[in-house]
Amino acid sequence: MYDKNTIDRLTSFIAARNGIADKAVLSQQVQQEFLLVRDRSVFFGKAFAIRFCKAASRGFSNTVLSLSVLQKYDNQPFIVCVVTEKENFLMLANATFLKKVSHSSQELRIDNIKGSFNGGDIMRLYEGVENTPANFEFLYSSHENYSFQENLERLVSATNHIRPTGIRFTPSEEQQGRIYQSIDRAVKFISSTEYLELDRDLSNRVRAVASEIVIAAFIDNVNLRGRFIEYLITAPGHLKSTLIDALHTGAPLPPIFTSDDLGDYERKFDGFFTKTDIKTKVLFLSSNPKGYNIDKLLSFLSEEDSVYLVYVVAINADRSIETKLCSMYHKQLLSGTRIISHWAGRNSRGVTQYDGTALEKIVTDFDPRVDVLAAKKFLDKCLENEPI
């Protein structure tokens, strides 16, 4: 979880010491001010971990840290402070913001975490957002969507040019036609009685576990929180009861294994085959939830009758729950869907991510319109997206 007050205080503290030009002195002052523990070159506390580097400029190329050490701190904001003669620069260097691993990485594998990253391996821009303190909260809420293991797989491929395991979907002309027809199918579905039936089905499922959803909303780990709430809504009764007991008794939460499929809930109707992705938005916390794998989406949309939907489950500070079932093409959701290009590889079109504020507006001030032209342009971008 991002501790905005503490990290804002840290950035102000370090900015006030611009020109100190001595990383040893600055690191000692930060350690004392924020009561940090030193682990070799890393200083850490409850709210963040930080590594100080001396350099001539923000565009430094020095070795920063080994990937195996970063793994220890990747579940909290990991900040690199670049100490130059005139100014101190701060960047987030969690695994999501690494382009590759540079130093001694020849043996890097999924089961063998080797190598270090350099200053030049840290992204200065993440999907158009500058990696500076003003954007740390947004950036970290984006990072929280991805486990270290997911980032490790991406870094191994980027570093060693290992053949990726994903399959790039290449639609035929007929399949491509059905993909574009999915816009009209979605418009038809959301004005149908079948849409109302699916919405009632999901609403009843949420209502049945509402108190447990509220408890699960306070789980710190974003990935775990989302999986638990998804499971509470969709799992069979005998599996769900184990989760409910753990949430109410405070017992250790059992491991949750979810398939890496598209969507969390499937239903077939006469003329429609729906897949619905459940997205949780805790309205009093900053988050930018993970979207879908683009190749899997295109493969599904190329099928007859396919309709892809998102069910937003929003938890308010007063513990009330609001929901909204919408198409991936609804204007608010589509405008808040971004393609994460650095997740695209030689065998993948990449993944998407939702803007958390767009999800909030969907439940608080829903716009039922579908901009057909914008939807077509989005599909154009997905289909033409070349691997990096």
CSV table of C-alpha atoms in Angstrom, one decimal:
chain,number,residue,atom,x,y,z
A,1,MET,CA,0.0,0.0,0.0
A,2,TYR,CA,1.3,3.5,-0.9
A,3,ASP,CA,1.9,5.7,2.2
A,4,LYS,CA,1.5,9.1,0.5
A,5,ASN,CA,2.2,11.2,3.6
A,6,THR,CA,5.5,9.5,4.4
A,7,ILE,CA,6.7,9.5,0.8
A,8,ASP,CA,5.7,13.1,0.2
A,9,ARG,CA,7.7,13.9,3.4
A,10,LEU,CA,10.7,11.9,2.0
A,11,THR,CA,10.7,13.7,-1.4
A,12,SER,CA,10.5,17.1,0.3
A,13,PHE,CA,13.2,16.2,2.8
A,14,ILE,CA,15.6,15.1,-0.1
A,15,ALA,CA,14.7,18.1,-2.3
A,16,ALA,CA,15.5,20.5,0.6
A,17,ARG,CA,19.1,19.0,0.5
A,18,ASN,CA,19.8,19.6,-3.2
A,19,GLY,CA,23.4,20.4,-3.7
A,20,ILE,CA,24.6,18.3,-0.7
A,21,ALA,CA,26.6,16.3,-3.3
A,22,ASP,CA,27.5,13.6,-0.8
A,23,LYS,CA,25.5,10.4,-0.9
A,24,ALA,CA,26.9,9.1,2.4
A,25,VAL,CA,25.8,12.2,4.3
A,26,LEU,CA,22.4,12.3,2.6
A,27,SER,CA,21.7,8.6,3.2
A,28,GLN,CA,22.7,9.0,6.9
A,29,GLN,CA,20.3,12.0,7.3
A,30,VAL,CA,17.4,10.1,5.6
A,31,GLN,CA,18.1,7.0,7.7
A,32,GLN,CA,17.9,9.0,10.9
A,33,GLU,CA,14.9,11.0,9.9
A,34,PHE,CA,12.8,8.1,8.8
A,35,LEU,CA,14.2,5.4,11.2
A,36,LEU,CA,15.3,3.1,8.4
A,37,VAL,CA,17.2,-0.1,8.6
A,38,ARG,CA,20.3,-0.6,6.5
A,39,ASP,CA,20.7,-3.8,4.4
A,40,ARG,CA,24.0,-3.3,2.7
A,41,SER,CA,23.3,-0.6,0.0
A,42,VAL,CA,19.5,-0.5,0.7
A,43,PHE,CA,17.8,1.4,3.4
A,44,PHE,CA,14.2,0.3,4.2
A,45,GLY,CA,11.3,0.9,6.5
A,46,LYS,CA,7.6,0.2,6.5
A,47,ALA,CA,6.7,2.7,3.8
A,48,PHE,CA,9.5,2.4,1.3
A,49,ALA,CA,13.0,1.2,0.5
A,50,ILE,CA,15.7,3.4,-1.0
A,51,ARG,CA,19.1,3.1,-2.7
A,52,PHE,CA,21.4,6.1,-3.0
A,53,CYS,CA,23.6,6.5,-6.1
A,54,LYS,CA,26.3,9.1,-6.8
A,55,ALA,CA,26.3,10.3,-10.5
A,56,ALA,CA,27.0,13.2,-12.7
A,57,SER,CA,23.4,13.4,-13.9
A,58,ARG,CA,20.0,11.9,-13.7
A,59,GLY,CA,20.8,9.9,-16.9
A,60,PHE,CA,23.4,7.8,-15.1
A,61,SER,CA,24.4,4.3,-16.2
A,62,ASN,CA,26.0,3.0,-12.9
A,63,THR,CA,25.0,-0.5,-11.6
A,64,VAL,CA,22.2,0.0,-9.1
A,65,LEU,CA,21.3,-3.3,-7.5
A,66,SER,CA,21.0,-7.0,-8.1
A,67,LEU,CA,17.7,-8.4,-9.2
A,68,SER,CA,17.6,-10.9,-6.3
A,69,VAL,CA,17.9,-8.0,-3.8
A,70,LEU,CA,15.2,-6.0,-5.5
A,71,GLN,CA,12.9,-9.0,-5.1
A,72,LYS,CA,13.1,-8.5,-1.3
A,73,TYR,CA,11.7,-5.0,-1.6
A,74,ASP,CA,9.5,-5.1,-4.6
A,75,ASN,CA,6.3,-5.2,-2.6
A,76,GLN,CA,6.8,-1.6,-1.5
A,77,PRO,CA,7.9,1.5,-3.3
A,78,PHE,CA,11.6,1.0,-4.2
A,79,ILE,CA,13.2,4.4,-4.8
A,80,VAL,CA,16.5,5.3,-6.3
A,81,CYS,CA,18.0,8.6,-5.2
A,82,VAL,CA,20.6,9.9,-7.7
A,83,VAL,CA,22.8,12.4,-5.9
A,84,THR,CA,24.4,14.9,-8.3
A,85,GLU,CA,26.4,18.0,-7.6
A,86,LYS,CA,23.5,20.4,-7.8
A,87,GLU,CA,20.3,18.3,-7.4
A,88,ASN,CA,19.0,15.0,-6.0
A,89,PHE,CA,16.8,13.0,-8.4
A,90,LEU,CA,14.3,10.4,-7.3
A,91,MET,CA,12.9,7.5,-9.4
A,92,LEU,CA,10.9,4.4,-8.8
A,93,ALA,CA,12.8,1.3,-9.7
A,94,ASN,CA,10.4,-1.5,-8.9
A,95,ALA,CA,10.5,-4.4,-11.3
A,96,THR,CA,7.6,-3.0,-13.4
A,97,PHE,CA,9.8,0.0,-14.3
A,98,LEU,CA,12.8,-2.0,-15.5
A,99,LYS,CA,13.4,-2.4,-19.2
A,100,LYS,CA,15.9,-5.2,-18.8
A,101,VAL,CA,18.7,-6.5,-16.7
A,102,SER,CA,22.2,-5.5,-17.8
A,103,HIS,CA,25.0,-6.7,-15.6
A,104,SER,CA,26.1,-10.3,-15.4
A,105,SER,CA,22.8,-11.5,-16.6
A,106,GLN,CA,23.8,-14.3,-19.0
A,107,GLU,CA,22.5,-16.9,-16.6
A,108,LEU,CA,19.3,-15.2,-15.8
A,109,ARG,CA,16.3,-17.6,-16.0
A,110,ILE,CA,12.9,-17.9,-14.4
A,111,ASP,CA,14.4,-20.4,-11.9
A,112,ASN,CA,17.7,-18.6,-11.6
A,113,ILE,CA,17.6,-14.9,-10.6
A,114,LYS,CA,20.9,-13.5,-11.7
A,115,GLY,CA,22.3,-10.2,-12.7
A,116,SER,CA,21.9,-6.5,-11.8
A,117,PHE,CA,20.2,-3.5,-13.4
A,118,ASN,CA,21.9,-0.3,-14.3
A,119,GLY,CA,20.6,3.3,-14.1
A,120,GLY,CA,19.9,3.2,-17.8
A,121,ASP,CA,17.6,0.2,-17.3
A,122,ILE,CA,15.1,2.2,-15.2
A,123,MET,CA,12.3,3.6,-17.3
A,124,ARG,CA,12.1,7.4,-17.3
A,125,LEU,CA,8.6,7.2,-18.8
A,126,TYR,CA,6.0,4.6,-18.1
A,127,GLU,CA,3.4,4.7,-20.8
A,128,GLY,CA,3.8,8.4,-21.2
A,129,VAL,CA,3.9,9.1,-17.4
A,130,GLU,CA,7.2,10.6,-16.2
A,131,ASN,CA,9.0,8.7,-13.5
A,132,THR,CA,9.2,11.5,-11.0
A,133,PRO,CA,7.9,12.0,-7.4
A,134,ALA,CA,4.8,13.9,-8.6
A,135,ASN,CA,3.7,10.6,-10.3
A,136,PHE,CA,4.9,8.1,-7.7
A,137,GLU,CA,1.4,7.3,-6.4
A,138,PHE,CA,0.1,6.6,-9.9
A,139,LEU,CA,3.1,4.6,-10.9
A,140,TYR,CA,3.2,2.5,-7.8
A,141,SER,CA,-0.5,1.7,-8.0
A,142,SER,CA,0.2,0.5,-11.5
A,143,HIS,CA,3.1,-1.7,-10.3
A,144,GLU,CA,1.0,-3.3,-7.6
A,145,ASN,CA,-0.9,-5.2,-10.4
A,146,TYR,CA,2.0,-7.3,-11.3
A,147,SER,CA,3.8,-9.9,-9.2
A,148,PHE,CA,7.6,-10.1,-9.2
A,149,GLN,CA,7.2,-13.4,-11.0
A,150,GLU,CA,5.3,-11.8,-13.9
A,151,ASN,CA,7.9,-9.1,-14.2
A,152,LEU,CA,10.7,-11.7,-14.0
A,153,GLU,CA,9.3,-13.5,-17.0
A,154,ARG,CA,9.2,-10.3,-19.0
A,155,LEU,CA,12.8,-9.4,-18.0
A,156,VAL,CA,14.1,-12.8,-18.8
A,157,SER,CA,12.7,-12.5,-22.3
A,158,ALA,CA,13.9,-8.9,-22.7
A,159,THR,CA,17.4,-9.7,-21.4
A,160,ASN,CA,18.2,-13.1,-22.9
A,161,HIS,CA,15.9,-13.1,-26.0
A,162,ILE,CA,14.5,-16.4,-24.8
A,163,ARG,CA,11.6,-17.6,-27.0
A,164,PRO,CA,8.4,-16.4,-25.2
A,165,THR,CA,5.8,-18.9,-24.1
A,166,GLY,CA,2.8,-16.8,-25.2
A,167,ILE,CA,1.1,-17.3,-28.5
A,168,ARG,CA,0.5,-14.3,-30.7
A,169,PHE,CA,-3.0,-14.5,-32.2
A,170,THR,CA,-3.1,-14.0,-35.9
A,171,PRO,CA,-6.7,-13.8,-37.1
A,172,SER,CA,-7.9,-14.9,-40.5
A,173,GLU,CA,-9.9,-12.5,-42.6
A,174,GLU,CA,-13.1,-14.1,-41.4
A,175,GLN,CA,-12.0,-13.9,-37.8
A,176,GLN,CA,-11.0,-10.3,-38.2
A,177,GLY,CA,-14.4,-9.5,-39.4
A,178,ARG,CA,-16.0,-11.1,-36.3
A,179,ILE,CA,-13.6,-9.0,-34.1
A,180,TYR,CA,-14.9,-5.8,-35.6
A,181,GLN,CA,-18.5,-7.1,-35.4
A,182,SER,CA,-18.0,-7.5,-31.7
A,183,ILE,CA,-18.7,-3.8,-31.3
A,184,ASP,CA,-22.3,-4.2,-32.7
A,185,ARG,CA,-22.7,-7.4,-30.7
A,186,ALA,CA,-21.8,-5.5,-27.5
A,187,VAL,CA,-24.2,-2.7,-28.3
A,188,LYS,CA,-27.0,-5.2,-29.0
A,189,PHE,CA,-26.2,-7.2,-25.8
A,190,ILE,CA,-26.2,-4.2,-23.4
A,191,SER,CA,-29.7,-3.2,-24.6
A,192,SER,CA,-31.1,-6.8,-24.2
A,193,THR,CA,-33.0,-8.6,-21.5
A,194,GLU,CA,-30.0,-11.0,-21.3
A,195,TYR,CA,-27.8,-8.1,-20.1
A,196,LEU,CA,-30.3,-7.4,-17.3
A,197,GLU,CA,-30.3,-11.1,-16.4
A,198,LEU,CA,-26.5,-11.3,-16.2
A,199,ASP,CA,-26.4,-8.1,-14.1
A,200,ARG,CA,-29.0,-9.5,-11.7
A,201,ASP,CA,-27.1,-12.8,-11.5
A,202,LEU,CA,-23.8,-10.9,-10.5
A,203,SER,CA,-25.6,-8.5,-8.2
A,204,ASN,CA,-27.2,-11.4,-6.3
A,205,ARG,CA,-23.8,-13.1,-6.0
A,206,VAL,CA,-22.3,-9.9,-4.6
A,207,ARG,CA,-25.1,-9.4,-2.2
A,208,ALA,CA,-24.7,-12.9,-0.8
A,209,VAL,CA,-21.1,-12.2,0.2
A,210,ALA,CA,-21.2,-8.4,0.7
A,211,SER,CA,-19.8,-8.4,4.3
A,212,GLU,CA,-16.9,-10.7,3.2
A,213,ILE,CA,-16.1,-8.4,0.3
A,214,VAL,CA,-15.8,-5.5,2.6
A,215,ILE,CA,-13.4,-7.4,4.9
A,216,ALA,CA,-11.4,-8.5,1.9
A,217,ALA,CA,-11.2,-4.9,0.6
A,218,PHE,CA,-8.7,-4.2,3.4
A,219,ILE,CA,-6.2,-6.8,2.3
A,220,ASP,CA,-3.0,-4.8,1.5
A,221,ASN,CA,-1.8,-6.9,-1.4
A,222,VAL,CA,-3.7,-5.7,-4.5
A,223,ASN,CA,-3.3,-9.0,-6.4
A,224,LEU,CA,-4.5,-11.1,-3.5
A,225,ARG,CA,-7.4,-8.7,-2.7
A,226,GLY,CA,-8.7,-8.8,-6.3
A,227,ARG,CA,-8.4,-12.6,-6.5
A,228,PHE,CA,-10.2,-13.1,-3.2
A,229,ILE,CA,-13.1,-10.9,-4.1
A,230,GLU,CA,-13.4,-12.5,-7.6
A,231,TYR,CA,-13.4,-15.9,-5.9
A,232,LEU,CA,-16.0,-14.9,-3.4
A,233,ILE,CA,-18.3,-13.9,-6.2
A,234,THR,CA,-17.8,-16.7,-8.6
A,235,ALA,CA,-16.5,-19.8,-6.8
A,236,PRO,CA,-18.7,-22.8,-6.0
A,237,GLY,CA,-20.2,-22.8,-2.5
A,238,HIS,CA,-17.9,-25.5,-0.9
A,239,LEU,CA,-14.8,-23.6,-1.9
A,240,LYS,CA,-16.2,-20.2,-1.0
A,241,SER,CA,-17.0,-21.3,2.6
A,242,THR,CA,-13.3,-21.9,3.3
A,243,LEU,CA,-12.5,-18.2,2.4
A,244,ILE,CA,-15.5,-16.9,4.4
A,245,ASP,CA,-14.4,-18.8,7.5
A,246,ALA,CA,-10.8,-17.4,7.2
A,247,LEU,CA,-12.0,-13.8,6.7
A,248,HIS,CA,-14.3,-13.9,9.7
A,249,THR,CA,-12.0,-15.8,12.1
A,250,GLY,CA,-8.8,-14.1,11.2
A,251,ALA,CA,-7.2,-17.4,10.3
A,252,PRO,CA,-4.4,-17.4,7.7
A,253,LEU,CA,-5.9,-16.9,4.2
A,254,PRO,CA,-5.7,-20.0,2.1
A,255,PRO,CA,-3.8,-19.9,-1.2
A,256,ILE,CA,-6.0,-18.9,-4.2
A,257,PHE,CA,-5.2,-20.2,-7.6
A,258,THR,CA,-7.0,-18.5,-10.5
A,259,SER,CA,-6.7,-19.6,-14.1
A,260,ASP,CA,-4.9,-17.3,-16.5
A,261,ASP,CA,-8.0,-17.2,-18.8
A,262,LEU,CA,-9.8,-14.2,-20.2
A,263,GLY,CA,-12.6,-13.2,-17.8
A,264,ASP,CA,-13.7,-14.5,-14.5
A,265,TYR,CA,-17.3,-15.5,-15.2
A,266,GLU,CA,-18.8,-17.1,-18.3
A,267,ARG,CA,-22.5,-17.4,-19.3
A,268,LYS,CA,-24.1,-18.4,-22.6
A,269,PHE,CA,-27.3,-17.0,-23.7
A,270,ASP,CA,-29.3,-17.5,-26.9
A,271,GLY,CA,-27.2,-15.5,-29.4
A,272,PHE,CA,-24.5,-14.4,-26.9
A,273,PHE,CA,-21.5,-16.0,-25.3
A,274,THR,CA,-20.3,-13.7,-22.5
A,275,LYS,CA,-17.1,-13.5,-20.6
A,276,THR,CA,-17.0,-11.1,-17.7
A,277,ASP,CA,-13.9,-9.8,-15.9
A,278,ILE,CA,-14.6,-8.7,-12.3
A,279,LYS,CA,-12.6,-5.6,-11.3
A,280,THR,CA,-12.5,-4.4,-7.7
A,281,LYS,CA,-12.1,-0.7,-6.9
A,282,VAL,CA,-11.6,0.4,-3.3
A,283,LEU,CA,-12.7,4.0,-3.7
A,284,PHE,CA,-10.6,5.3,-0.8
A,285,LEU,CA,-7.4,3.7,-2.2
A,286,SER,CA,-5.4,4.6,-5.3
A,287,SER,CA,-5.3,1.8,-7.8
A,288,ASN,CA,-5.0,1.2,-11.6
A,289,PRO,CA,-6.2,-2.4,-12.1
A,290,LYS,CA,-4.7,-4.8,-14.6
A,291,GLY,CA,-6.8,-5.3,-17.7
A,292,TYR,CA,-6.6,-8.2,-20.2
A,293,ASN,CA,-4.1,-9.9,-22.4
A,294,ILE,CA,-4.7,-8.5,-25.9
A,295,ASP,CA,-4.1,-11.7,-27.8
A,296,LYS,CA,-6.5,-13.6,-25.6
A,297,LEU,CA,-9.1,-10.9,-26.1
A,298,LEU,CA,-8.8,-10.9,-29.9
A,299,SER,CA,-9.0,-14.7,-30.0
A,300,PHE,CA,-12.3,-14.6,-27.9
A,301,LEU,CA,-13.8,-11.7,-29.9
A,302,SER,CA,-13.1,-13.7,-33.1
A,303,GLU,CA,-15.6,-16.3,-32.0
A,304,GLU,CA,-19.3,-16.3,-32.9
A,305,ASP,CA,-21.6,-14.5,-30.5
A,306,SER,CA,-18.7,-13.4,-28.2
A,307,VAL,CA,-19.3,-10.4,-25.8
A,308,TYR,CA,-16.6,-9.2,-23.4
A,309,LEU,CA,-17.8,-7.3,-20.3
A,310,VAL,CA,-16.3,-5.8,-17.1
A,311,TYR,CA,-18.1,-5.9,-13.8
A,312,VAL,CA,-16.9,-3.1,-11.5
A,313,VAL,CA,-17.3,-3.8,-7.8
A,314,ALA,CA,-16.6,-0.6,-5.9
A,315,ILE,CA,-16.2,-0.4,-2.1
A,316,ASN,CA,-16.9,2.9,-0.4
A,317,ALA,CA,-15.3,4.2,2.8
A,318,ASP,CA,-18.6,3.7,4.6
A,319,ARG,CA,-18.4,0.0,3.6
A,320,SER,CA,-21.2,0.2,1.1
A,321,ILE,CA,-20.8,-1.6,-2.3
A,322,GLU,CA,-21.7,-0.3,-5.7
A,323,THR,CA,-21.6,-2.3,-8.9
A,324,LYS,CA,-21.9,-1.7,-12.6
A,325,LEU,CA,-21.8,-4.2,-15.5
A,326,CYS,CA,-20.4,-2.5,-18.6
A,327,SER,CA,-19.0,-3.5,-22.0
A,328,MET,CA,-15.3,-3.1,-22.8
A,329,TYR,CA,-16.5,-0.6,-25.4
A,330,HIS,CA,-18.5,1.7,-23.1
A,331,LYS,CA,-17.1,5.2,-23.5
A,332,GLN,CA,-15.8,5.7,-20.0
A,333,LEU,CA,-14.1,2.3,-19.8
A,334,LEU,CA,-12.6,2.5,-23.2
A,335,SER,CA,-11.2,6.0,-22.7
A,336,GLY,CA,-9.6,4.7,-19.4
A,337,THR,CA,-8.0,1.6,-21.1
A,338,ARG,CA,-4.4,1.9,-22.0
A,339,ILE,CA,-2.1,-0.6,-23.8
A,340,ILE,CA,1.0,-1.3,-21.8
A,341,SER,CA,3.5,-1.4,-24.6
A,342,HIS,CA,6.6,-2.6,-22.8
A,343,TRP,CA,4.7,-5.8,-21.9
A,344,ALA,CA,4.5,-6.6,-25.7
A,345,GLY,CA,7.1,-9.0,-26.9
A,346,ARG,CA,8.1,-10.8,-30.0
A,347,ASN,CA,5.2,-13.2,-29.5
A,348,SER,CA,2.6,-10.9,-27.8
A,349,ARG,CA,0.6,-7.8,-28.4
A,350,GLY,CA,0.9,-7.0,-24.7
A,351,VAL,CA,-1.7,-6.3,-22.0
A,352,THR,CA,-4.0,-3.4,-20.9
A,353,GLN,CA,-4.5,-1.5,-17.8
A,354,TYR,CA,-7.5,0.5,-16.5
A,355,ASP,CA,-7.3,4.0,-15.1
A,356,GLY,CA,-8.7,3.8,-11.6
A,357,THR,CA,-10.5,7.1,-11.9
A,358,ALA,CA,-12.4,5.8,-14.9
A,359,LEU,CA,-13.7,2.8,-12.8
A,360,GLU,CA,-14.8,5.2,-10.1
A,361,LYS,CA,-16.8,7.3,-12.6
A,362,ILE,CA,-18.5,4.2,-14.0
A,363,VAL,CA,-20.1,3.4,-10.6
A,364,THR,CA,-20.7,7.0,-9.5
A,365,ASP,CA,-21.7,8.7,-12.7
A,366,PHE,CA,-22.2,6.1,-15.5
A,367,ASP,CA,-22.2,7.2,-19.1
A,368,PRO,CA,-24.1,4.5,-21.1
A,369,ARG,CA,-22.9,5.6,-24.5
A,370,VAL,CA,-20.7,3.5,-26.8
A,371,ASP,CA,-18.6,5.5,-29.2
A,372,VAL,CA,-18.5,3.1,-32.2
A,373,LEU,CA,-15.8,5.0,-34.0
A,374,ALA,CA,-13.5,5.1,-30.9
A,375,ALA,CA,-14.1,1.4,-30.4
A,376,LYS,CA,-13.1,0.6,-34.0
A,377,LYS,CA,-9.9,2.7,-33.6
A,378,PHE,CA,-9.1,0.8,-30.4
A,379,LEU,CA,-9.4,-2.5,-32.3
A,380,ASP,CA,-7.3,-1.1,-35.1
A,381,LYS,CA,-4.6,-0.3,-32.6
A,382,CYS,CA,-4.8,-3.8,-31.0
A,383,LEU,CA,-4.6,-5.6,-34.3
A,384,GLU,CA,-1.8,-3.5,-35.7
A,385,ASN,CA,0.2,-3.4,-32.5
A,386,GLU,CA,3.6,-4.8,-33.5
A,387,PRO,CA,5.7,-6.6,-31.0
A,388,ILE,CA,8.7,-4.8,-29.6
